[in-house]
Short mmCIF file of N, CA, C and O in Angstrom, two decimals:
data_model
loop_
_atom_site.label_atom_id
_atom_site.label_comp_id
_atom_site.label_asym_id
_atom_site.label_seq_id
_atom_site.Cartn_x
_atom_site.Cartn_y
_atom_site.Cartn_z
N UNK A 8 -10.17 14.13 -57.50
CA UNK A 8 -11.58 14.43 -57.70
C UNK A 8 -12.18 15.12 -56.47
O UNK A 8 -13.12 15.87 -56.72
N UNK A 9 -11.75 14.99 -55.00
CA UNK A 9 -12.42 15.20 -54.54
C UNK A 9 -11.75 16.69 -53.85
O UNK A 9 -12.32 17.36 -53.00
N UNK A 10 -10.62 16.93 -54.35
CA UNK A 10 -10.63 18.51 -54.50
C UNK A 10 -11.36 19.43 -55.33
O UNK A 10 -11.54 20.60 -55.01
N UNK A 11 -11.72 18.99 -56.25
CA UNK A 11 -12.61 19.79 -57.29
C UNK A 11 -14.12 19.60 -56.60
O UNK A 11 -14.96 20.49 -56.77
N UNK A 12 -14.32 18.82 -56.09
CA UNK A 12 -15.83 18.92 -55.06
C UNK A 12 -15.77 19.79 -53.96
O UNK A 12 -16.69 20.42 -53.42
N UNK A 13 -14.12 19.75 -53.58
CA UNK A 13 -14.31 20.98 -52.30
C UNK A 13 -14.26 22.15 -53.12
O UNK A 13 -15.01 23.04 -52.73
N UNK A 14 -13.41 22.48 -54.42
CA UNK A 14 -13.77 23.86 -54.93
C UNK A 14 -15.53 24.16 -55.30
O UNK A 14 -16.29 25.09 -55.01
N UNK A 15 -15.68 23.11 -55.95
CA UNK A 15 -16.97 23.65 -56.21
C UNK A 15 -17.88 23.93 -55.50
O UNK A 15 -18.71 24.78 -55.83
N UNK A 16 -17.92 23.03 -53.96
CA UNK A 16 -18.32 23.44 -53.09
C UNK A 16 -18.07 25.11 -52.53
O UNK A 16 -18.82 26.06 -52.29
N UNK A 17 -17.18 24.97 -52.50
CA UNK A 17 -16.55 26.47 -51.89
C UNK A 17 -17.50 27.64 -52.38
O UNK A 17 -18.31 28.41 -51.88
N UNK A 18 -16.91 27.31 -53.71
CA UNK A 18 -17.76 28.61 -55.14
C UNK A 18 -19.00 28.65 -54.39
O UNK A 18 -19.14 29.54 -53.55
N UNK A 19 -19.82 27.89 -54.56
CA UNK A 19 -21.41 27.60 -54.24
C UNK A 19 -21.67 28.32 -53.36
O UNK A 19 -22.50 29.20 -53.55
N UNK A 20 -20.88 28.13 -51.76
CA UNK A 20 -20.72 29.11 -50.65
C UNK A 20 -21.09 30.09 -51.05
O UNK A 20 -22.22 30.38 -51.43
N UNK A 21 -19.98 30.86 -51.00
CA UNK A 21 -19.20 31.93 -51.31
C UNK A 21 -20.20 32.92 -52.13
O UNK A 21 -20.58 34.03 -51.73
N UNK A 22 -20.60 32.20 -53.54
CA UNK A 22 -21.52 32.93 -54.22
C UNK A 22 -22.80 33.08 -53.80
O UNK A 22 -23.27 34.20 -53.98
N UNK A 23 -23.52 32.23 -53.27
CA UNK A 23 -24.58 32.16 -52.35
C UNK A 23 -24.40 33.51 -51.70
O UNK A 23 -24.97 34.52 -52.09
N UNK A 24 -23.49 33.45 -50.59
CA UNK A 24 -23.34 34.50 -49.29
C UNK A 24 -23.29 35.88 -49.70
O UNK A 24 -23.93 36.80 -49.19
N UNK A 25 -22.30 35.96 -50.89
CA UNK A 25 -22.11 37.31 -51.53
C UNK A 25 -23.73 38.06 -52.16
O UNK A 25 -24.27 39.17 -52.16
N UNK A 26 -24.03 36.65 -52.66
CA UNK A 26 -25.24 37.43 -53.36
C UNK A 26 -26.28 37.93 -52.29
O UNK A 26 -27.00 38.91 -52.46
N UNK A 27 -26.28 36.96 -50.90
CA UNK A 27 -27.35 37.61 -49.92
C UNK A 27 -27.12 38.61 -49.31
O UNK A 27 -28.02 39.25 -48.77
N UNK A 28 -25.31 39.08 -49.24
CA UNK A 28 -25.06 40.82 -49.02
C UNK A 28 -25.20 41.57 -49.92
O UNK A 28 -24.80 42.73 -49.91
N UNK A 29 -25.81 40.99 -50.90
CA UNK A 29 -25.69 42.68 -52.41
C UNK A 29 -26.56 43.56 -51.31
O UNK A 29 -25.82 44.26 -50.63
N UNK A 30 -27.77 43.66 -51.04
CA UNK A 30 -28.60 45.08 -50.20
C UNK A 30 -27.48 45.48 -49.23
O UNK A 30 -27.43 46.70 -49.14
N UNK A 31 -26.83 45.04 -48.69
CA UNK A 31 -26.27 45.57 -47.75
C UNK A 31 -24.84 45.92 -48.31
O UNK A 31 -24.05 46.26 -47.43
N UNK A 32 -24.38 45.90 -49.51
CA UNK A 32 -23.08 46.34 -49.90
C UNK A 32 -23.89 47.50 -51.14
O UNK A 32 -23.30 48.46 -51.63
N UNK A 33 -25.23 47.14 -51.44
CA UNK A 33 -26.06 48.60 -52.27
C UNK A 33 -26.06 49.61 -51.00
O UNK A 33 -25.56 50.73 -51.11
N UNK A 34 -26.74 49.09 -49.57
CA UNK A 34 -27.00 50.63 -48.88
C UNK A 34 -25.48 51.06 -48.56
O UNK A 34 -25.44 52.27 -48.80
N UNK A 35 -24.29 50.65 -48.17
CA UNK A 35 -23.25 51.23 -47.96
C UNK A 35 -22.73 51.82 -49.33
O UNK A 35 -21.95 52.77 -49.30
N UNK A 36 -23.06 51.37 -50.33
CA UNK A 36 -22.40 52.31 -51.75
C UNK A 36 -23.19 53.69 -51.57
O UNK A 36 -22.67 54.80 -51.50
N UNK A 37 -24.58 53.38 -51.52
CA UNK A 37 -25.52 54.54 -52.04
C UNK A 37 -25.38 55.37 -50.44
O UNK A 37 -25.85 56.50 -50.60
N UNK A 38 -24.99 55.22 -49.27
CA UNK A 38 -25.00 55.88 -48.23
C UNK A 38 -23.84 56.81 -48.63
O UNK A 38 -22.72 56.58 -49.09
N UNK A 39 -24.65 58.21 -48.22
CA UNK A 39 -23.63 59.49 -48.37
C UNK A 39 -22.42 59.75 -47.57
O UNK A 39 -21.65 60.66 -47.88
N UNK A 40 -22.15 58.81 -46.30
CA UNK A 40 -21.68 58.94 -44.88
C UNK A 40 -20.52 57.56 -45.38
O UNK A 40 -21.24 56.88 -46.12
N UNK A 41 -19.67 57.14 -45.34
CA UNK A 41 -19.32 56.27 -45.50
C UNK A 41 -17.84 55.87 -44.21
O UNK A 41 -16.88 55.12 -44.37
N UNK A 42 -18.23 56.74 -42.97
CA UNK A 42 -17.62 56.65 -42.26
C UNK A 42 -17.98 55.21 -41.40
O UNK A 42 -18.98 54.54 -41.68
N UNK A 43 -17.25 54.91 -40.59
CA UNK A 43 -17.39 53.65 -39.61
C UNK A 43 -18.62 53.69 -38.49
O UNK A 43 -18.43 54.18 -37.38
N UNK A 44 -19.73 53.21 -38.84
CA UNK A 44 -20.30 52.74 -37.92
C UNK A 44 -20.86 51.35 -37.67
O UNK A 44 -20.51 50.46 -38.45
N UNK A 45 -21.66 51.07 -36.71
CA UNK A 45 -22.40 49.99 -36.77
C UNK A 45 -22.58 49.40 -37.53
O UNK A 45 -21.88 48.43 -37.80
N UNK A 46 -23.78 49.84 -38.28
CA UNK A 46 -24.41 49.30 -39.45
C UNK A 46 -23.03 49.00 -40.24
O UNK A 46 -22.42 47.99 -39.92
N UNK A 47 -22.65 49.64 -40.98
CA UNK A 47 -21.45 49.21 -41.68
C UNK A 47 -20.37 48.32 -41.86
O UNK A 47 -19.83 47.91 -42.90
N UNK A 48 -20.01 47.97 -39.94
CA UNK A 48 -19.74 47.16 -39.60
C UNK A 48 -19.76 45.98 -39.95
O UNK A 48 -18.81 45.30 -40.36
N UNK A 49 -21.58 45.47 -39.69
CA UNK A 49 -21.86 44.31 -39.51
C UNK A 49 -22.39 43.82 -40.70
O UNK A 49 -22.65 42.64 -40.94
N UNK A 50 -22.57 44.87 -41.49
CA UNK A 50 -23.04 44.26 -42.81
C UNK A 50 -22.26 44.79 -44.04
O UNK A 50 -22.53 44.54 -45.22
N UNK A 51 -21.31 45.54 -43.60
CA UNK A 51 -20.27 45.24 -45.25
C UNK A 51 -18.66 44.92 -44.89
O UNK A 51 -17.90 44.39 -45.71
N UNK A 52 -18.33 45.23 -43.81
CA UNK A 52 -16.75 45.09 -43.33
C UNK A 52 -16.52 43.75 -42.41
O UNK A 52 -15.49 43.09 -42.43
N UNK A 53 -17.71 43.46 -41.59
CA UNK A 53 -16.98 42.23 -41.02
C UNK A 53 -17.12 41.20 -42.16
O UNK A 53 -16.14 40.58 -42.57
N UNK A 54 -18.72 40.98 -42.80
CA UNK A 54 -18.91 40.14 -44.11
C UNK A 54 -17.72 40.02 -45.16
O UNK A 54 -17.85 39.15 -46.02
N UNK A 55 -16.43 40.90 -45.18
CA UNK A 55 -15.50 40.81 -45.96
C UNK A 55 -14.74 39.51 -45.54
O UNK A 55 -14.47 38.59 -46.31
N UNK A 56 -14.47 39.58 -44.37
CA UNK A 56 -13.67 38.51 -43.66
C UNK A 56 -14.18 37.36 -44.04
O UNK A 56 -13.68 36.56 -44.83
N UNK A 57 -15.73 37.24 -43.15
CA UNK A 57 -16.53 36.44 -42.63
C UNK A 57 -16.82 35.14 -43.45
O UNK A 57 -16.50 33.99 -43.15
N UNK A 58 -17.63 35.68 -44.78
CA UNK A 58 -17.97 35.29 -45.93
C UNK A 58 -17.00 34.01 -46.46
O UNK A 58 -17.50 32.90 -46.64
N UNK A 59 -15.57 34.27 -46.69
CA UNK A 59 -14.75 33.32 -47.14
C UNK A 59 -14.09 32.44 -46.02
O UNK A 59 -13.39 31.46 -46.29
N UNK A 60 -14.33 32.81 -44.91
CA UNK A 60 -13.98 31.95 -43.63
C UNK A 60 -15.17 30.93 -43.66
O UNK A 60 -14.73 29.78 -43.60
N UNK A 61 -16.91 31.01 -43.74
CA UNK A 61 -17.48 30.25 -43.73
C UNK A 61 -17.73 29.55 -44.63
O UNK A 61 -18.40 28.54 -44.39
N UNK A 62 -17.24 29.84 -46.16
CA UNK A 62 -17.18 29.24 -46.91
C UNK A 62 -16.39 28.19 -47.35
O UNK A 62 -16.86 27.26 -48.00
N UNK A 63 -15.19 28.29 -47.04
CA UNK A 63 -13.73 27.55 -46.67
C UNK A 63 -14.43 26.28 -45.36
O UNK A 63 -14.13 25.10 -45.56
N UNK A 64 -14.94 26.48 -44.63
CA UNK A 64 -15.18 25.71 -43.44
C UNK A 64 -16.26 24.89 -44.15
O UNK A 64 -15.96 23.70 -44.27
N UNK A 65 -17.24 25.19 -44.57
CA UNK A 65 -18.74 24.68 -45.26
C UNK A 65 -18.22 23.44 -46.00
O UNK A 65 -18.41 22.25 -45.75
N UNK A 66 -17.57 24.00 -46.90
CA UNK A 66 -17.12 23.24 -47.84
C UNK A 66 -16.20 21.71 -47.51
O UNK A 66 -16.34 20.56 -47.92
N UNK A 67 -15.28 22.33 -46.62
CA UNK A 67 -14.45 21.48 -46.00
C UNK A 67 -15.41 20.13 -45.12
O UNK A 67 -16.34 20.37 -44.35
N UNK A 68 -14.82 18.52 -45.54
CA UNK A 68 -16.07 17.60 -44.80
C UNK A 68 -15.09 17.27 -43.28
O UNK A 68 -14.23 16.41 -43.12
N UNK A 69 -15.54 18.15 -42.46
CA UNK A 69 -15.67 18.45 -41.37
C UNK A 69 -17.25 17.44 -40.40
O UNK A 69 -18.34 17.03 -40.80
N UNK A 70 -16.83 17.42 -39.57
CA UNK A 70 -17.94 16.78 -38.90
C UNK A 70 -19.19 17.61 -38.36
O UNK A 70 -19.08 18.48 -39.23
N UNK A 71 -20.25 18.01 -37.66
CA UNK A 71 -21.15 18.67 -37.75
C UNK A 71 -20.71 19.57 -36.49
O UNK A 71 -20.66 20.78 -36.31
N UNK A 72 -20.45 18.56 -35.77
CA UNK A 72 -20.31 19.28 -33.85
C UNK A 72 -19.13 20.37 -34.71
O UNK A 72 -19.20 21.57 -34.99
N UNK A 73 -18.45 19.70 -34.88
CA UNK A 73 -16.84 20.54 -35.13
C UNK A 73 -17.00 21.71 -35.73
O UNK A 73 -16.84 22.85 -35.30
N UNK A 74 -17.29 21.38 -36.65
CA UNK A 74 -17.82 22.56 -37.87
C UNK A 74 -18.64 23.50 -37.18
O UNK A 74 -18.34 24.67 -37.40
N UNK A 75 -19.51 23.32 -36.49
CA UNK A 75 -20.28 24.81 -35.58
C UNK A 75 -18.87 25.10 -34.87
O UNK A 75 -18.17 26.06 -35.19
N UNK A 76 -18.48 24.07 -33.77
CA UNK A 76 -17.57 24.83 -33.13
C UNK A 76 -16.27 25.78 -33.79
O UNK A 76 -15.77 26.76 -33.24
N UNK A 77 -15.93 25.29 -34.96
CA UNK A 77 -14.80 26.10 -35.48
C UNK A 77 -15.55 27.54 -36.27
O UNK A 77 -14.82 28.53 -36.30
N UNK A 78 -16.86 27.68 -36.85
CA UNK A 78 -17.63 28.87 -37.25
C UNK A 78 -17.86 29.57 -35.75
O UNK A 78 -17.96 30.80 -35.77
N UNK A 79 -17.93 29.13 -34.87
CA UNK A 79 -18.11 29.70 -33.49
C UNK A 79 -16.68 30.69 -33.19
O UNK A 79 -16.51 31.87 -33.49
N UNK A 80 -16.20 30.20 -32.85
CA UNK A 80 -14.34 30.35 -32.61
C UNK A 80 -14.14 30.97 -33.61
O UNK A 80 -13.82 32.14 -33.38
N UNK A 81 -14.20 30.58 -35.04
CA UNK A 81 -13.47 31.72 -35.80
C UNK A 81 -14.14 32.74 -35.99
O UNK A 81 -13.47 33.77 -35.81
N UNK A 82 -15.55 32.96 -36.38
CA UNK A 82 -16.51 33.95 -36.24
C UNK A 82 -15.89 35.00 -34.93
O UNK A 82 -15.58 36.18 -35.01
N UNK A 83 -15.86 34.35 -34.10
CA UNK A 83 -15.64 35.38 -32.64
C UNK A 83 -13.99 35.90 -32.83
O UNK A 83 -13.69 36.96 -32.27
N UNK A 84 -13.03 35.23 -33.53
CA UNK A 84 -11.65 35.83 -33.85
C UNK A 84 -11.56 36.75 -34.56
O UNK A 84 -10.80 37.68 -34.31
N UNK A 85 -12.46 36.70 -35.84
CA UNK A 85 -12.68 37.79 -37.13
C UNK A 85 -13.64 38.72 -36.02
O UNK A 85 -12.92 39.57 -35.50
N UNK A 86 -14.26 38.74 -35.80
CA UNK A 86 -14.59 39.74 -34.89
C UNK A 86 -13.57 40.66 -34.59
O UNK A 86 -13.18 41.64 -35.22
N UNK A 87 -13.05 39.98 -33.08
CA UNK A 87 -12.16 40.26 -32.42
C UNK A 87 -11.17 41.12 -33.72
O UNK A 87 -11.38 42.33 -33.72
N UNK A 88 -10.37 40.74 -34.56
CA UNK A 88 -9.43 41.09 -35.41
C UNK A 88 -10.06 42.24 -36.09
O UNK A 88 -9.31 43.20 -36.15
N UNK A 89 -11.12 42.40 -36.57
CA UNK A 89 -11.72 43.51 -37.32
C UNK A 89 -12.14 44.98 -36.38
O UNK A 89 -12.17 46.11 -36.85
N UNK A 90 -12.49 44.55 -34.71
CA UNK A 90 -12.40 45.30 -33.95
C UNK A 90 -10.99 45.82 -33.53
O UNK A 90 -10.88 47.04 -33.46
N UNK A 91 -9.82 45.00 -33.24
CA UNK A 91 -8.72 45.47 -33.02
C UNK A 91 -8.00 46.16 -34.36
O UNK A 91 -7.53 47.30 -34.31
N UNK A 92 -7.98 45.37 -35.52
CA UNK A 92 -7.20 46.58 -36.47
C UNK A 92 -7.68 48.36 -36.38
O UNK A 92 -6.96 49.33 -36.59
N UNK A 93 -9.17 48.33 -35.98
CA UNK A 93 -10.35 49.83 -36.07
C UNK A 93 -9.69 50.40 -34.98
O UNK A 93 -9.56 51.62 -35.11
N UNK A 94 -9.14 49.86 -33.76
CA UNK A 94 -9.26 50.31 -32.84
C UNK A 94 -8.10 50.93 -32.57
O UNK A 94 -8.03 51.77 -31.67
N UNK A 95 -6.57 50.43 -33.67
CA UNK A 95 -5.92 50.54 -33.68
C UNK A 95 -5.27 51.74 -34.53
O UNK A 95 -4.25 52.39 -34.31
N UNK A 96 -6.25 51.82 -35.59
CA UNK A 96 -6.32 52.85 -36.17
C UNK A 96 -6.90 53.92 -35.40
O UNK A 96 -6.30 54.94 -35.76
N UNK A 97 -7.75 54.21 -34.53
CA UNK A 97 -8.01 54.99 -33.90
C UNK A 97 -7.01 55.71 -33.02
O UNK A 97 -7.04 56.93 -32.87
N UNK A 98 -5.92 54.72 -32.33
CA UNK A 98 -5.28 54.69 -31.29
C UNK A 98 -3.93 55.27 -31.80
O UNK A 98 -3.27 56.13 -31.21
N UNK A 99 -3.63 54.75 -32.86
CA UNK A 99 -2.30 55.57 -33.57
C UNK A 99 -2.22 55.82 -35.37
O UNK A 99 -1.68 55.28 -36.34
N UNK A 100 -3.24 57.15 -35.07
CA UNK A 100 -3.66 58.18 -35.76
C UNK A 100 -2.52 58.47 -37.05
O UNK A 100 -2.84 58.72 -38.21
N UNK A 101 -0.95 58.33 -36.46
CA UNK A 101 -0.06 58.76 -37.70
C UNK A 101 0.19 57.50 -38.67
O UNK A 101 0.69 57.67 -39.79
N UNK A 102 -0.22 56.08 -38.15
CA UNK A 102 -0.03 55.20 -38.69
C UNK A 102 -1.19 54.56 -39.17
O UNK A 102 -1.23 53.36 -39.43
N UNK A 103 -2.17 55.36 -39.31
CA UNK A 103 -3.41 54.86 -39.92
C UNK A 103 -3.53 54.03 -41.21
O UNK A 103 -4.35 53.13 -41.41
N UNK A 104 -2.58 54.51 -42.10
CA UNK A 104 -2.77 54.20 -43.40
C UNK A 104 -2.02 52.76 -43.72
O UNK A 104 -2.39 51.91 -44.54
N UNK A 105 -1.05 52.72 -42.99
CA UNK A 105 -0.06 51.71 -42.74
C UNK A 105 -1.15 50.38 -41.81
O UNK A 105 -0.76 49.23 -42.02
N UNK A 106 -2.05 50.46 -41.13
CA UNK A 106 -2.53 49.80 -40.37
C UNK A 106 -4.10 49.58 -41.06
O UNK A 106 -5.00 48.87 -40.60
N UNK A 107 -4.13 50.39 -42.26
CA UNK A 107 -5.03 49.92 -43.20
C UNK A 107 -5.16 49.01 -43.80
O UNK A 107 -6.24 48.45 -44.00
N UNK A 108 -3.63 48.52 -44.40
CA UNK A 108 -2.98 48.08 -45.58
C UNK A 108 -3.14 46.71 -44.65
O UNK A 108 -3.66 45.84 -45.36
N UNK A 109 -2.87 46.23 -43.35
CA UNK A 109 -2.76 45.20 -42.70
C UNK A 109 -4.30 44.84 -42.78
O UNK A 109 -4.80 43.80 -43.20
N UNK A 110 -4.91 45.93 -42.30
CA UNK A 110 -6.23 45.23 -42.51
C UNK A 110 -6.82 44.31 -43.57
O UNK A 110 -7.45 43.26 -43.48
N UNK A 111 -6.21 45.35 -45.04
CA UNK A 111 -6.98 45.12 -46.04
C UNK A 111 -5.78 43.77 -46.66
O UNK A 111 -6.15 43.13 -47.64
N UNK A 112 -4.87 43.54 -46.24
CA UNK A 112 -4.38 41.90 -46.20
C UNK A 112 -4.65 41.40 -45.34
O UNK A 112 -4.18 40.30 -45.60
N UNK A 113 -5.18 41.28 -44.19
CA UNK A 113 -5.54 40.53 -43.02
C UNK A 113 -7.19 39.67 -43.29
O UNK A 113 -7.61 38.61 -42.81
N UNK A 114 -7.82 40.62 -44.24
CA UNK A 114 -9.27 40.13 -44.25
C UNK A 114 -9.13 39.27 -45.80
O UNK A 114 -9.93 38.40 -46.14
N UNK A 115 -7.96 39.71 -46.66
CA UNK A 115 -7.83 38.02 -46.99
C UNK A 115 -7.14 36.89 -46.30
O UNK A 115 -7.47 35.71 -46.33
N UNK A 116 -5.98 37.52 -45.60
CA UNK A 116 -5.01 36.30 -45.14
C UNK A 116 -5.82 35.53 -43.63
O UNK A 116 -5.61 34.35 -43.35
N UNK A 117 -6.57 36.25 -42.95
CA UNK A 117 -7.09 35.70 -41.48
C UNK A 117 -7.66 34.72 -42.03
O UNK A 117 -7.16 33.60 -41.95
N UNK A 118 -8.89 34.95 -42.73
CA UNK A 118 -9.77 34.07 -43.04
C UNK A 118 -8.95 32.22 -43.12
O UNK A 118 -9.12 31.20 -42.44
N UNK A 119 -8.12 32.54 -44.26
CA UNK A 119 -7.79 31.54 -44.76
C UNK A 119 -6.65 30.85 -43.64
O UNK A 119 -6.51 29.65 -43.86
N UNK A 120 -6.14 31.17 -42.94
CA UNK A 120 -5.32 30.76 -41.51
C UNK A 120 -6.02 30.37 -40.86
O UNK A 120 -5.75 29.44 -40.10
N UNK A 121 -7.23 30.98 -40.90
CA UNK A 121 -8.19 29.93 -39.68
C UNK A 121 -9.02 28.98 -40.01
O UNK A 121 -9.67 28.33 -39.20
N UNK A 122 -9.06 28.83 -41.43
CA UNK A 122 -9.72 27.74 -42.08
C UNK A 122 -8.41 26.75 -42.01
O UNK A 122 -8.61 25.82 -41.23
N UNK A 123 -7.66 26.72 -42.37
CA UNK A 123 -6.26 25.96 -42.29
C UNK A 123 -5.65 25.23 -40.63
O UNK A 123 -5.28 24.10 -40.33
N UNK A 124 -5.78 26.27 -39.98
CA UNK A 124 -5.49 26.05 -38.16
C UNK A 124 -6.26 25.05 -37.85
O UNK A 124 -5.92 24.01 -37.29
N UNK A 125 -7.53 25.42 -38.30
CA UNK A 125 -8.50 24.63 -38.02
C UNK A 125 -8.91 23.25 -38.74
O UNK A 125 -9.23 22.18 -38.21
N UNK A 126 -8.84 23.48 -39.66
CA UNK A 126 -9.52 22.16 -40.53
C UNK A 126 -7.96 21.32 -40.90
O UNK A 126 -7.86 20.42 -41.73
N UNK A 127 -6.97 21.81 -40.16
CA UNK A 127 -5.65 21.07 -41.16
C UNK A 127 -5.63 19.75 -40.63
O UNK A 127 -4.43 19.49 -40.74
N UNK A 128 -6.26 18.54 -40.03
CA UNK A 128 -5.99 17.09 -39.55
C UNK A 128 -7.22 17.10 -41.21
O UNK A 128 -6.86 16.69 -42.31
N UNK A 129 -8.32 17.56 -40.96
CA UNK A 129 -9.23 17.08 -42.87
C UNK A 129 -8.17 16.95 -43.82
O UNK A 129 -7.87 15.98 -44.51
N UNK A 130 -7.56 18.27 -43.74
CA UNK A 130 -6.56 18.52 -45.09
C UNK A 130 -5.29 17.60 -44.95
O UNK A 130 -4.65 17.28 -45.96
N UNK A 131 -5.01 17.28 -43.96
CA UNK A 131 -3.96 16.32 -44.33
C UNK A 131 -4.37 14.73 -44.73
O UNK A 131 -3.65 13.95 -45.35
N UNK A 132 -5.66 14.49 -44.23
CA UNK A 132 -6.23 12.94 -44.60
C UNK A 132 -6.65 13.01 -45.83
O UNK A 132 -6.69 12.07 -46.62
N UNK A 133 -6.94 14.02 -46.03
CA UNK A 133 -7.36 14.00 -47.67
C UNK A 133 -6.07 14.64 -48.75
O UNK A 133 -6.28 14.90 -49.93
N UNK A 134 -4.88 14.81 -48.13
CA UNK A 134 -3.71 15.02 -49.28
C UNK A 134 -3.34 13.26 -49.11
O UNK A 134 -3.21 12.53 -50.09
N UNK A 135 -3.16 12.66 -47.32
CA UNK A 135 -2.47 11.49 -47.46
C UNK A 135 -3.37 10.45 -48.29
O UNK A 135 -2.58 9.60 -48.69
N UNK A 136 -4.53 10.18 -48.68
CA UNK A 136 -5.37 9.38 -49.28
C UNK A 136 -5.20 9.48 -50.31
O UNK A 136 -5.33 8.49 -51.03
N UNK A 137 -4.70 11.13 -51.02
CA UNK A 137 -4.71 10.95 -52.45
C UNK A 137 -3.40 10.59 -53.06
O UNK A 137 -3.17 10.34 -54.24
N UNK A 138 -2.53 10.60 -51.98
CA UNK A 138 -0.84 9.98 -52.25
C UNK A 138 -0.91 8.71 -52.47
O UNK A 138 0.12 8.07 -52.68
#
C-alpha cells in the first residue's frame, strides 16, 4: 500500500510542476530562435531533468532537513551535468550528435540515480518492512 502512496504521490508532483512550466515550454515552442540560451536554459532544458528529480524526492518520506539537503545537492549536480553535457558539445563539435543522445538519456537516467543514491537507506526500510 504504501508504494502506491509514493506513486501517487509522485504523479501529483510531477503533474503539478509540469503544468507550472506549460508558459515556459509555450514561449520556447512559439520562439523563432530555438538555439541555446539562457532563458531556455532555465526554463525548458534544465526543468527536463529537474522536474522528476524533485518529484521522486517529494514524494519519497524523507525527513525535512534531509530532503532540502538532497534537492540542494542534487539540484546543483543536474545543473552541473546539463552544463557539462552543453559544454561538451561545444568542445567536440564532430561528436555532437553522439553527446546529444547521452544527454537526452542522461536527463532521464540522472534524475532517477540521484533520487536512488540518495534516498536508498528510505527505500530499503520500506522494501525490508514490506518483506
Amino acid at each position: 500500500m504504501k508504494l502506491l502512496v509514493f506513486f501517487g504521490k509522485f504523479l501529483l508532483y510531477i503533474t503539478i510542476m509540469f503544468l507550472m512550466g506549460i508558459p515556459a515550454i509555450k514561449y520556447y515552442i512559439s520562439s523563432p530562435n530555438h538555439a541555446l540560451n539562457a532563458v531556455h536554459f532555465f526554463t525548458f532544458y534544465m526543468p527536463i531533468s529537474l522536474i522528476p528529480f524533485l518529484a521522486l524526492v517529494l514524494a519519497t518520506p524523507i525527513e525535512k532537513k534531509k530532503m532540502i539537503r538532497v534537492i540542494a545537492i542534487g539540484s546543483l549536480l543536474i545543473l552541473f551535468f546539463n552544463i557539462l553535457i552543453i559544454a561538451l558539445q561545444h568542445v567536440f563539435l564532430p561528436i555532437e550528435m553522439e553527446l546529444f543522445q547521452i544527454y537526452g538519456m542522461g536527463r532521464i537516467a540522472f534524475p532517477l540515480l540521484l533520487w536512488f543514491i540518495f534516498a536508498q537507506n528510505e527505500i530499503r526500510v520500506e522494501i525490508i518492512e514490506h518483506s
